[in-house]
Amino acid sequence: MRNEALHFALRNRKLVVGTVVIAVFLVAGLAGPLMFDHGPNDYVGPAMAPPSGEFWFGTTTFGQDVFAQFVYGLRATFLVGVLGGVLAAAVGMVVGFVAGYRGGWVDELLNMLTNIVLVLPALVVLLIINAYLGVRSIGVQALFIGLTSWPWAARAIRAQTFSLRSRDFVDLARLSGVRTPKIILREIAPNMSSYLFLTFILLFGSAILVAASLDFIGLGPTQGVSLGLMLNNAARWSALQLGLWWWFIPPGAGITAIVGALYVMNVGLDEVFNPKLREM
Amino acid sequence: MRRYFGRKLLIYGLTFFVAVTINWMIPRFMPGDPVQSMLSRANVAQPAAVEAMRAHYTAMFGLDLPLWQQYLNFWGSLLKGDLGISIWLFPTPVSDVIVRAVPYTLGLLIPSILLSWFAGNRFGAFAARRKWLDNSVLPIGYVLTATPYMWLAILLAWALGIVAGIFPVAGAYGFDLQASWSWTFLGSLAQHWFLPFASLFLVAFGGWAIGMRNMIIYELEADYVNYLRALGAPTRLVRRYAFRNAILPQVTGLALQLGVLVAGALVTEIVFSYPGLGHLILQAIQNQDFFLLQGTFLFIVIGVLIANFIIDVAYVLVDPRTRTGMGGAA
């Protein structure tokens, strides 16, 4: 079974392309900052220099190295995506599993909660939370993103759990006296593991986009650099009017490439896991 | 059907309640002291003056009362439509500031949401299972929906506004004009409106096109399609049936995407200094104008709730099952 999945995974162009793009950016984010002996916000070069051999992505109006900011920003972006995505997936899974498996009033209650968080526009809630935070960090940002972006995942997982809970093997486990958490963990979750993984990828991507928007509005981490903050700075110090295209194109392109690669990976994985969708 | 609407309205009511409670709670329970931050912003040196201002702000927030009373007062003034006084535009009430900005945001949002939804669905349905279109739509669609709204806005502003010089990149109308019903003014309004609209439209369009394309592919595998084909029904007819089934999840999807679309409009407005709610939020944050920020938050929540309700009604109209109480959407 595993080998069959691997067989199709290696032959799925979408999955391969998506994974390669993510891997390239991940390596750039991890290894890139090691190339510099200065921080991303240090004033190291001439102001407003276009891309050159020395400064690959040029410099900002203040003489900061855009490439250095970019690779450090990639780190922040991946970190926010992973933390926010993991947290949202965890909350979504707990709520979805419990609601779907227990049913009854527990389900009613959790469903109500899910629907409320679902209708609240997440970014706007994040805006007021972050505006009141004096010191903002990537960790706290990811925490609140995770806490606001789980509802659709919970809904989807609940529906899946619902269809699994009356299967024979679950009944059998219940009859043998296995406790609920263990049934969910051992019997239900493994049967939708691919689905859970796909959910995580989508949450990962959306956490990156939400974080970028927050950063752009000016509620990003107060210290350090991220791709969203780079866009924010570029817009604030009129990179557009000054024609410093090298300042605002890389961060946006980076976000688009990462999130796009995640989406494409998601489709590819879906085709690998679900035989019905494989190329015909 | 009454049950369906009853449930929905209950959820929206509760959501509004939660939103107001969040709005009340955050300034009071977050680390950091809003009064302190306003004082430090005012930059007053004399300690006596600082004390007087602190007392004034504390009384204004009502922070000297017991918590339950603060909460009730908050609701009380909210129901009277009193959202406080803006600090950025000092003696103007927050509600007035917001009401002035809302038309701009709605003027961007409504056309871009509706047009991208219709065009995206049509196009996605058309492209599904048509070899070369499908192969080109898919990657373009994924890139578009992965694009952060503000980046596409920046790119368009730079390419079409600054480099090509075709469109203006700031404001809602020319700085030399007064608001009036003249043709020059309306023309300038449309010209300033186009780029923000286009960037919102494009990002959303990609998402809808992909969603519809995937749904149609699922539908074309369904039994009723095979049956129709076996009967020799023309492809056009089969596709029309598939489209009518595939549109239902897209209606639900529209409700789910509202938050993201609104967020997109906010950042797009910031890029173009378009005087809508996004611009207000930016000003509120830069000027530490918390009343304005919170008022805008409530306005957006109410707007999203109303839009959700409209979509619920639309769902009942397009899905006959909900009308007869035979299930359908949750």
Coordinates of C-alpha atoms in Angstrom, one line a residue:
Chain A
M1 CA 0.0 0.0 0.0
R2 CA 2.7 2.5 1.0
N3 CA 4.8 1.6 -2.0
E4 CA 1.8 2.1 -4.3
A5 CA 1.3 5.6 -2.9
L6 CA 5.0 6.3 -3.4
H7 CA 4.8 5.0 -6.9
F8 CA 2.1 7.4 -7.8
A9 CA 3.6 10.2 -5.8
L10 CA 6.9 10.2 -7.8
R11 CA 5.0 10.2 -11.0
N12 CA 2.6 13.0 -10.1
R13 CA 4.0 16.1 -11.7
K14 CA 2.0 18.5 -9.5
L15 CA 3.2 16.9 -6.3
V16 CA 6.8 16.8 -7.5
V17 CA 6.8 20.4 -8.7
G18 CA 5.2 21.7 -5.6
T19 CA 7.5 19.8 -3.3
V20 CA 10.6 21.0 -5.2
V21 CA 9.5 24.7 -5.0
I22 CA 8.8 24.4 -1.2
A23 CA 12.1 22.6 -0.7
V24 CA 14.0 25.3 -2.6
F25 CA 12.5 28.1 -0.5
L26 CA 12.9 26.1 2.7
V27 CA 16.6 25.6 2.0
A28 CA 17.0 29.3 1.1
G29 CA 15.3 30.2 4.3
L30 CA 17.4 27.9 6.4
A31 CA 20.8 28.3 4.7
G32 CA 20.5 31.8 3.2
P33 CA 20.9 33.7 6.5
L34 CA 24.2 31.9 7.1
M35 CA 25.7 33.7 4.1
F36 CA 25.5 37.0 5.9
D37 CA 27.5 38.3 8.7
H38 CA 25.1 41.2 9.1
G39 CA 21.5 41.3 10.2
P40 CA 18.6 41.7 7.7
N41 CA 17.9 45.3 8.9
D42 CA 21.5 46.6 9.0
Y43 CA 22.5 49.4 6.7
V44 CA 25.2 47.8 4.7
G45 CA 25.2 49.2 1.2
P46 CA 24.5 52.3 -0.9
A47 CA 20.8 53.4 -0.9
M48 CA 18.5 52.4 -3.7
A49 CA 21.0 50.3 -5.6
P50 CA 19.5 48.0 -8.2
P51 CA 20.3 44.3 -8.1
S52 CA 24.0 43.5 -8.7
G53 CA 26.6 40.9 -8.0
E54 CA 27.1 42.2 -4.5
F55 CA 23.5 42.8 -3.6
W56 CA 21.5 40.2 -5.5
F57 CA 18.1 41.8 -4.9
G58 CA 19.4 45.4 -4.7
T59 CA 19.0 47.6 -1.6
T60 CA 16.3 49.6 0.0
T61 CA 16.1 53.4 0.3
F62 CA 18.1 53.0 3.5
G63 CA 20.8 50.8 2.1
Q64 CA 19.5 47.6 3.6
D65 CA 20.2 44.4 1.6
V66 CA 16.9 43.2 0.1
F67 CA 18.2 39.6 -0.4
A68 CA 19.3 39.3 3.2
Q69 CA 15.8 40.5 4.2
F70 CA 14.2 38.1 1.8
V71 CA 16.0 35.0 3.2
Y72 CA 15.4 36.0 6.8
G73 CA 11.8 36.8 5.9
L74 CA 11.4 33.3 4.4
R75 CA 12.2 31.9 7.8
A76 CA 9.6 34.0 9.5
T77 CA 7.0 33.0 6.8
F78 CA 7.6 29.3 7.2
L79 CA 7.6 29.6 10.9
V80 CA 4.3 31.4 11.0
G81 CA 2.8 29.0 8.5
V82 CA 3.9 25.9 10.3
L83 CA 3.0 27.1 13.8
G84 CA -0.3 28.6 12.8
G85 CA -1.1 25.6 10.6
V86 CA -0.3 23.0 13.2
L87 CA -2.3 24.8 15.9
A88 CA -5.3 25.4 13.6
A89 CA -5.1 21.7 12.5
A90 CA -4.9 20.6 16.1
V91 CA -7.9 22.6 17.3
G92 CA -9.8 21.6 14.2
M93 CA -9.1 18.0 14.7
V94 CA -10.0 18.0 18.4
V95 CA -13.3 19.8 17.7
G96 CA -14.1 17.8 14.6
F97 CA -13.3 14.4 16.1
V98 CA -15.2 15.0 19.3
A99 CA -18.2 16.6 17.6
G100 CA -18.4 13.9 14.9
Y101 CA -17.8 11.0 17.2
R102 CA -19.8 12.0 20.3
G103 CA -22.8 13.5 18.4
G104 CA -25.7 14.7 20.5
W105 CA -25.5 17.8 22.5
V106 CA -21.7 17.9 22.4
D107 CA -22.0 18.0 18.7
E108 CA -24.6 20.8 18.8
L109 CA -22.5 22.9 21.1
L110 CA -19.2 22.4 19.2
N111 CA -21.0 23.0 15.9
M112 CA -22.4 26.2 17.2
L113 CA -18.9 27.3 18.3
T114 CA -17.5 26.3 14.9
N115 CA -20.1 28.3 13.1
I116 CA -19.6 31.4 15.2
V117 CA -15.9 31.4 14.6
L118 CA -16.5 30.6 11.0
V119 CA -18.6 33.7 10.3
L120 CA -16.4 36.1 12.2
P121 CA -14.0 37.6 9.7
A122 CA -10.7 36.3 11.0
L123 CA -8.4 39.0 9.8
V124 CA -10.5 41.8 11.3
V125 CA -10.5 40.0 14.7
L126 CA -6.7 39.5 14.4
L127 CA -6.4 43.2 13.6
I128 CA -7.9 44.4 16.9
I129 CA -6.1 41.7 18.9
N130 CA -2.8 42.7 17.5
A131 CA -3.4 46.4 17.7
Y132 CA -3.7 46.1 21.4
L133 CA -0.5 44.0 21.8
G134 CA 2.4 46.3 22.6
V135 CA 5.1 43.8 21.6
R136 CA 4.3 41.5 18.8
S137 CA 6.2 38.4 17.9
I138 CA 5.9 35.6 15.3
G139 CA 4.9 33.1 18.0
V140 CA 2.0 35.2 19.3
Q141 CA 0.9 36.0 15.7
A142 CA 0.9 32.3 14.9
L143 CA -1.0 31.6 18.1
F144 CA -3.9 33.9 17.2
I145 CA -3.9 32.9 13.6
G146 CA -4.2 29.3 14.7
L147 CA -7.0 30.1 17.1
T148 CA -9.1 31.9 14.4
S149 CA -8.5 29.7 11.3
W150 CA -9.6 26.2 12.4
P151 CA -13.4 26.2 11.8
W152 CA -13.6 25.0 8.2
A153 CA -11.2 22.2 9.1
A154 CA -13.3 21.2 12.1
R155 CA -16.3 21.1 9.9
A156 CA -14.7 18.9 7.3
I157 CA -13.2 16.6 9.9
R158 CA -16.5 16.3 11.7
A159 CA -18.3 15.2 8.5
Q160 CA -15.6 12.6 7.8
T161 CA -15.7 11.3 11.4
F162 CA -19.5 11.1 11.1
S163 CA -19.3 8.7 8.2
L164 CA -16.6 6.6 9.9
R165 CA -18.1 6.2 13.4
S166 CA -20.8 3.7 12.5
R167 CA -18.4 1.4 10.7
D168 CA -18.0 -2.2 11.9
F169 CA -14.4 -1.9 13.1
V170 CA -15.4 1.1 15.2
D171 CA -18.3 -0.7 16.7
L172 CA -16.0 -3.7 17.4
A173 CA -13.5 -1.4 19.2
R174 CA -16.3 0.1 21.2
L175 CA -17.7 -3.3 22.1
S176 CA -14.3 -4.5 23.3
G177 CA -14.3 -1.6 25.8
V178 CA -11.7 0.6 24.1
R179 CA -11.9 4.1 25.5
T180 CA -13.1 7.0 23.3
P181 CA -9.8 8.9 22.9
K182 CA -8.1 5.7 21.8
I183 CA -10.8 4.8 19.3
I184 CA -10.5 8.2 17.8
L185 CA -6.7 8.0 17.7
R186 CA -6.4 4.3 16.6
E187 CA -9.5 3.6 14.5
I188 CA -10.8 6.8 13.1
A189 CA -7.8 9.1 12.6
P190 CA -5.7 6.6 10.6
N191 CA -8.5 6.1 8.2
M192 CA -8.5 9.7 7.3
S193 CA -4.8 10.4 7.7
S194 CA -4.4 11.6 4.1
Y195 CA -7.3 13.9 4.5
L196 CA -5.9 15.3 7.7
F197 CA -2.6 15.9 6.0
L198 CA -4.3 17.8 3.1
T199 CA -6.1 19.9 5.6
F200 CA -2.9 20.8 7.3
I201 CA -1.3 21.9 4.0
L202 CA -4.2 24.2 3.3
L203 CA -4.1 25.7 6.8
F204 CA -0.4 26.2 6.4
G205 CA -0.9 28.2 3.2
S206 CA -3.7 30.3 4.6
A207 CA -1.8 31.1 7.8
I208 CA 1.0 32.5 5.6
L209 CA -1.4 34.7 3.7
V210 CA -3.1 35.9 6.8
A211 CA 0.2 36.7 8.5
A212 CA 1.3 38.6 5.3
S213 CA -1.8 40.7 5.4
L214 CA -1.3 41.5 9.1
D215 CA 2.3 42.4 8.5
F216 CA 1.3 44.6 5.6
I217 CA -1.2 46.6 7.6
G218 CA 1.6 47.3 10.0
L219 CA 0.7 44.8 12.7
G220 CA 3.6 42.4 12.1
P221 CA 6.2 41.4 14.5
T222 CA 7.8 44.4 16.1
Q223 CA 11.3 42.9 15.8
G224 CA 12.9 41.2 12.9
V225 CA 11.7 40.9 9.3
S226 CA 9.1 38.9 7.4
L227 CA 8.0 38.9 3.7
G228 CA 4.9 40.8 4.7
L229 CA 6.9 43.4 6.6
M230 CA 9.1 43.9 3.6
L231 CA 6.0 44.7 1.5
N232 CA 4.8 47.0 4.3
N233 CA 8.1 48.9 4.3
A234 CA 8.3 49.1 0.6
A235 CA 4.8 50.6 0.4
R236 CA 5.4 52.9 3.3
W237 CA 8.6 54.4 2.0
S238 CA 7.2 54.8 -1.5
A239 CA 9.2 52.2 -3.3
L240 CA 6.6 52.3 -6.0
Q241 CA 6.9 56.0 -6.8
L242 CA 10.7 55.7 -6.6
G243 CA 10.7 52.7 -9.0
L244 CA 12.5 50.4 -6.6
W245 CA 10.8 47.3 -8.1
W246 CA 13.4 45.0 -6.6
W247 CA 12.2 45.9 -3.2
F248 CA 8.5 44.9 -3.5
I249 CA 8.7 42.1 -6.2
P250 CA 10.7 39.5 -4.3
P251 CA 8.7 39.3 -1.1
G252 CA 5.3 39.1 -2.9
A253 CA 6.7 36.6 -5.4
G254 CA 8.1 34.5 -2.5
I255 CA 4.7 34.4 -0.8
T256 CA 2.9 33.6 -4.0
A257 CA 5.3 30.8 -4.9
I258 CA 5.2 29.2 -1.5
V259 CA 1.4 29.3 -1.1
G260 CA 0.9 28.4 -4.8
A261 CA 3.2 25.4 -4.4
L262 CA 1.4 24.3 -1.3
Y263 CA -2.0 24.4 -3.2
V264 CA -0.5 22.5 -6.1
M265 CA 1.0 20.0 -3.8
N266 CA -2.3 19.6 -2.2
V267 CA -4.0 18.7 -5.5
G268 CA -1.2 16.4 -6.3
L269 CA -1.4 14.6 -3.0
D270 CA -5.2 14.3 -3.4
E271 CA -4.7 12.6 -6.7
V272 CA -2.1 10.2 -5.2
F273 CA -4.4 9.3 -2.3
N274 CA -7.6 9.1 -4.3
P275 CA -7.4 6.7 -7.2
K276 CA -10.5 8.2 -8.8
L277 CA -8.7 11.5 -9.4
R278 CA -5.6 10.1 -11.1
E279 CA -4.9 11.2 -14.6
M280 CA -7.2 9.5 -17.1
Chain B
M1 CA -37.3 26.1 6.0
R2 CA -38.3 28.1 9.1
R3 CA -36.0 25.8 11.1
Y4 CA -33.2 26.5 8.6
F5 CA -33.5 30.3 8.9
G6 CA -34.1 30.1 12.6
R7 CA -30.8 28.3 13.1
K8 CA -29.0 30.6 10.9
L9 CA -30.4 33.7 12.6
L10 CA -29.5 32.2 16.0
I11 CA -25.9 31.7 14.9
Y12 CA -25.7 35.2 13.5
G13 CA -27.1 36.7 16.7
L14 CA -24.7 34.8 18.8
T15 CA -21.8 35.8 16.5
F16 CA -22.8 39.4 16.9
F17 CA -22.9 39.0 20.7
V18 CA -19.4 37.3 20.6
A19 CA -18.0 40.1 18.4
V20 CA -19.3 42.8 20.8
T21 CA -17.9 40.9 23.7
I22 CA -14.5 40.5 22.1
N23 CA -14.6 44.2 21.3
W24 CA -15.2 45.0 24.9
M25 CA -12.8 42.5 26.3
I26 CA -9.7 43.0 24.3
P27 CA -8.8 46.5 25.5
R28 CA -9.5 45.5 29.1
F29 CA -7.7 42.1 29.3
M30 CA -4.9 42.4 26.8
P31 CA -1.4 43.0 28.2
G32 CA -0.6 46.6 27.8
D33 CA -2.7 49.6 28.9
P34 CA -4.5 51.6 26.2
V35 CA -4.8 54.6 28.4
Q36 CA -1.1 54.6 29.0
S37 CA -0.3 54.3 25.3
M38 CA -2.6 57.2 24.5
L39 CA -0.8 59.3 27.2
S40 CA 2.6 58.5 25.9
R41 CA 1.4 59.4 22.4
A42 CA 0.2 62.8 23.6
N43 CA 3.7 63.5 24.8
V44 CA 2.9 65.7 27.7
A45 CA 5.7 66.5 30.1
Q46 CA 4.0 67.9 33.2
P47 CA 3.0 65.2 35.7
A48 CA -0.1 67.1 36.7
A49 CA -1.4 67.3 33.2
V50 CA -0.7 63.6 32.7
E51 CA -2.7 62.7 35.8
A52 CA -5.6 64.9 34.6
M53 CA -5.5 63.2 31.2
R54 CA -5.3 59.8 32.7
A55 CA -8.4 60.5 34.8
H56 CA -10.2 61.9 31.7
Y57 CA -9.4 58.8 29.6
T58 CA -10.2 56.4 32.4
A59 CA -13.6 58.0 32.8
M60 CA -14.1 58.0 29.0
F61 CA -13.5 54.3 28.8
G62 CA -15.5 53.9 32.0
L63 CA -12.6 51.9 33.5
D64 CA -13.3 53.1 37.0
L65 CA -16.6 51.2 37.2
P66 CA -17.1 47.5 38.1
L67 CA -16.6 45.1 35.2
W68 CA -20.2 44.0 34.8
Q69 CA -21.3 47.6 34.7
Q70 CA -18.7 48.5 32.1
Y71 CA -20.0 45.7 30.0
L72 CA -23.7 46.8 30.3
N73 CA -22.7 50.4 29.6
F74 CA -20.8 49.2 26.5
W75 CA -23.9 47.5 25.2
G76 CA -26.0 50.5 26.1
S77 CA -24.0 53.0 24.2
L78 CA -23.6 50.6 21.3
L79 CA -27.4 50.2 21.0
K80 CA -27.7 54.0 20.9
G81 CA -25.3 54.0 17.9
D82 CA -22.6 55.6 20.0
L83 CA -19.2 54.2 19.1
G84 CA -17.1 56.9 20.7
I85 CA -15.2 59.9 19.3
S86 CA -12.4 59.4 16.8
I87 CA -9.0 60.6 17.9
W88 CA -7.6 60.8 14.5
L89 CA -10.2 63.2 13.2
F90 CA -10.8 64.6 16.7
P91 CA -14.2 65.8 17.4
T92 CA -16.0 63.6 14.7
P93 CA -18.0 60.7 16.1
V94 CA -16.6 57.3 15.0
S95 CA -19.9 56.4 13.4
D96 CA -19.8 59.4 11.2
V97 CA -16.2 58.7 10.1
I98 CA -17.2 55.1 9.3
V99 CA -20.4 56.0 7.4
R100 CA -18.4 58.3 5.2
A101 CA -16.0 55.5 4.3
V102 CA -18.4 52.6 3.9
P103 CA -19.7 53.5 0.3
Y104 CA -16.1 53.3 -1.0
T105 CA -15.5 49.9 0.4
L106 CA -18.9 48.6 -0.7
G107 CA -18.3 50.1 -4.2
L108 CA -15.2 48.0 -4.5
L109 CA -16.4 44.9 -2.7
I110 CA -19.8 44.2 -4.2
P111 CA -18.9 44.4 -7.9
S112 CA -15.6 42.5 -7.4
I113 CA -17.2 39.7 -5.4
L114 CA -20.2 39.3 -7.7
L115 CA -18.4 39.7 -11.0
S116 CA -15.5 37.4 -10.0
W117 CA -17.9 34.8 -8.7
F118 CA -20.0 34.8 -11.9
A119 CA -17.1 35.0 -14.3
G120 CA -14.9 32.5 -12.3
N121 CA -17.7 29.9 -12.2
R122 CA -18.6 30.3 -15.8
F123 CA -15.0 30.2 -16.9
G124 CA -14.1 27.3 -14.7
A125 CA -17.0 25.3 -15.9
F126 CA -16.2 26.0 -19.4
A127 CA -12.5 25.1 -19.0
A128 CA -13.1 21.8 -17.2
R129 CA -12.2 18.8 -19.4
R130 CA -11.1 20.9 -22.4
K131 CA -7.5 19.9 -22.8
W132 CA -5.5 23.0 -23.5
L133 CA -7.8 25.4 -21.7
D134 CA -7.7 23.2 -18.6
N135 CA -4.0 22.9 -18.7
S136 CA -3.5 26.7 -18.8
V137 CA -6.4 27.6 -16.5
L138 CA -5.2 25.4 -13.7
P139 CA -1.7 26.9 -13.2
I140 CA -2.8 30.5 -13.7
G141 CA -5.7 30.0 -11.3
Y142 CA -3.5 28.5 -8.7
V143 CA -1.0 31.4 -9.0
L144 CA -3.8 34.0 -8.8
T145 CA -5.4 32.5 -5.7
A146 CA -2.1 32.2 -4.0
T147 CA -1.2 35.8 -4.7
P148 CA -1.5 38.1 -1.6
Y149 CA -4.1 40.8 -2.5
M150 CA -1.7 43.6 -1.6
W151 CA 1.0 42.3 -3.8
L152 CA -1.2 42.1 -6.9
A153 CA -2.4 45.6 -6.0
I154 CA 1.2 46.8 -5.8
L155 CA 2.1 45.2 -9.0
L156 CA -0.9 46.7 -10.9
A157 CA -0.3 50.1 -9.3
W158 CA 3.3 50.0 -10.4
A159 CA 2.9 48.6 -13.9
L160 CA -0.3 50.3 -15.0
G161 CA -0.1 53.3 -12.7
I162 CA 3.4 54.4 -12.5
V163 CA 5.3 52.9 -15.3
A164 CA 2.6 53.0 -18.0
G165 CA 0.9 56.0 -16.4
I166 CA -2.6 54.9 -17.5
F167 CA -4.3 54.9 -14.1
P168 CA -3.9 57.0 -11.0
V169 CA -2.6 55.1 -8.0
A170 CA -3.9 57.1 -5.0
G171 CA -7.3 58.3 -3.7
A172 CA -10.8 57.8 -4.9
Y173 CA -10.9 60.8 -7.2
G174 CA -8.5 63.5 -8.5
F175 CA -7.1 65.8 -5.7
D176 CA -8.2 68.8 -7.7
L177 CA -11.8 67.8 -7.8
Q178 CA -14.8 68.4 -5.5
A179 CA -17.4 65.7 -5.0
S180 CA -20.3 66.4 -7.4
W181 CA -22.4 64.7 -10.0
S182 CA -20.5 66.2 -12.9
W183 CA -19.1 63.9 -15.7
T184 CA -15.5 64.9 -14.9
F185 CA -15.9 63.8 -11.3
L186 CA -17.6 60.5 -12.1
G187 CA -15.0 59.8 -14.7
S188 CA -12.2 60.4 -12.3
L189 CA -14.1 58.2 -9.7
A190 CA -14.3 55.4 -12.2
Q191 CA -10.6 55.8 -13.2
H192 CA -9.5 55.6 -9.6
W193 CA -11.8 52.7 -8.9
F194 CA -10.6 50.5 -11.7
L195 CA -7.2 49.3 -10.4
P196 CA -8.3 48.3 -6.9
F197 CA -11.3 46.6 -8.4
A198 CA -9.2 44.8 -10.9
S199 CA -6.8 43.4 -8.3
L200 CA -9.6 42.2 -6.1
F201 CA -11.3 40.7 -9.1
L202 CA -8.3 38.8 -10.4
V203 CA -7.3 37.1 -7.1
A204 CA -10.9 36.0 -6.4
F205 CA -11.5 35.0 -10.0
G206 CA -8.6 32.5 -9.8
G207 CA -10.1 30.8 -6.8
W208 CA -13.6 30.5 -8.2
A209 CA -12.4 29.2 -11.5
I210 CA -10.4 26.4 -9.9
G211 CA -13.1 25.5 -7.5
M212 CA -15.7 25.3 -10.3
R213 CA -13.4 23.4 -12.6
N214 CA -12.8 20.7 -9.8
M215 CA -16.5 20.5 -9.0
I216 CA -17.5 20.0 -12.7
I217 CA -14.9 17.3 -13.0
Y218 CA -16.5 15.5 -10.0
E219 CA -20.0 16.0 -11.4
L220 CA -19.0 14.7 -14.9
E221 CA -18.2 11.3 -13.2
A222 CA -21.6 11.1 -11.6
D223 CA -24.2 8.5 -12.5
Y224 CA -26.7 10.9 -13.8
V225 CA -24.2 12.1 -16.3
N226 CA -23.3 8.6 -17.5
Y227 CA -27.0 7.9 -17.8
L228 CA -27.7 11.1 -19.8
R229 CA -24.7 10.3 -22.0
A230 CA -25.9 6.8 -22.6
L231 CA -29.2 8.2 -23.7
G232 CA -27.3 10.3 -26.2
A233 CA -28.0 13.7 -24.6
P234 CA -26.0 16.5 -26.2
T235 CA -22.8 17.6 -24.3
R236 CA -24.2 21.0 -23.8
L237 CA -27.2 19.7 -21.9
V238 CA -25.1 17.4 -19.8
R239 CA -22.8 20.2 -18.9
R240 CA -25.7 22.4 -18.0
Y241 CA -26.9 19.8 -15.5
A242 CA -23.5 19.4 -14.1
F243 CA -23.2 23.2 -13.7
R244 CA -26.4 23.4 -11.8
N245 CA -25.2 20.8 -9.3
A246 CA -21.7 22.2 -9.0
I247 CA -22.9 25.7 -8.3
L248 CA -24.3 24.8 -4.9
P249 CA -21.0 24.3 -3.1
Q250 CA -19.8 27.5 -4.7
V251 CA -22.7 29.4 -3.1
T252 CA -21.6 28.0 0.3
G253 CA -18.0 28.7 -0.7
L254 CA -19.0 32.4 -1.2
A255 CA -20.2 32.6 2.4
L256 CA -17.0 30.9 3.6
Q257 CA -14.8 33.2 1.6
L258 CA -16.4 36.5 2.7
G259 CA -13.9 37.1 5.5
V260 CA -11.0 36.6 3.1
L261 CA -12.5 38.8 0.5
V262 CA -13.2 41.6 3.0
A263 CA -9.6 41.3 4.2
G264 CA -8.4 41.5 0.6
A265 CA -10.4 44.7 0.1
L266 CA -8.9 46.2 3.3
V267 CA -5.3 45.7 2.2
T268 CA -6.0 46.7 -1.4
E269 CA -7.5 50.0 -0.2
I270 CA -4.3 50.5 1.8
V271 CA -2.2 50.1 -1.3
F272 CA -4.2 52.6 -3.3
S273 CA -4.9 55.0 -0.3
Y274 CA -8.5 54.4 -1.3
P275 CA -10.6 56.1 1.4
G276 CA -12.7 53.1 2.5
L277 CA -12.6 51.1 5.7
G278 CA -9.1 49.7 5.0
H279 CA -7.8 53.2 4.9
L280 CA -9.6 54.0 8.2
I281 CA -8.0 50.9 9.8
L282 CA -4.6 51.9 8.8
Q283 CA -5.1 55.5 10.1
A284 CA -6.6 54.1 13.3
I285 CA -3.6 51.9 13.9
Q286 CA -1.1 54.6 13.0
N287 CA -2.8 57.1 15.3
Q288 CA -3.6 54.6 18.0
D289 CA -7.2 55.5 17.5
F290 CA -8.8 52.6 19.3
F291 CA -12.4 53.8 19.2
L292 CA -12.2 54.0 15.4
L293 CA -10.5 50.6 15.1
Q294 CA -13.2 49.0 17.3
G295 CA -16.0 50.8 15.5
T296 CA -14.7 49.6 12.2
F297 CA -14.4 46.1 13.5
L298 CA -18.1 46.0 14.5
F299 CA -19.2 47.5 11.2
I300 CA -17.3 44.9 9.3
V301 CA -18.8 42.1 11.4
I302 CA -22.3 43.4 10.9
G303 CA -21.7 43.7 7.2
V304 CA -20.4 40.2 7.0
L305 CA -23.4 38.8 8.9
I306 CA -25.8 40.6 6.6
A307 CA -24.0 39.3 3.6
N308 CA -24.1 35.8 5.1
F309 CA -27.8 36.1 5.5
I310 CA -28.3 37.2 1.9
I311 CA -26.3 34.2 0.8
D312 CA -28.5 31.9 2.9
V313 CA -31.6 33.3 1.2
A314 CA -29.9 32.8 -2.2
Y315 CA -29.1 29.3 -1.3
V316 CA -32.8 28.5 -0.6
L317 CA -33.6 30.0 -4.0
V318 CA -31.1 27.9 -5.9
D319 CA -31.5 24.6 -4.0
P320 CA -35.0 23.4 -4.0
R321 CA -34.2 20.7 -1.4
T322 CA -33.9 23.3 1.4
R323 CA -37.4 24.6 0.6
T324 CA -39.0 21.2 1.0
G325 CA -37.1 20.4 4.1
M326 CA -35.3 17.5 2.5
G327 CA -31.9 18.5 3.8
G328 CA -29.3 19.9 1.4
A329 CA -27.1 22.4 3.0
A330 CA -26.5 22.4 6.7

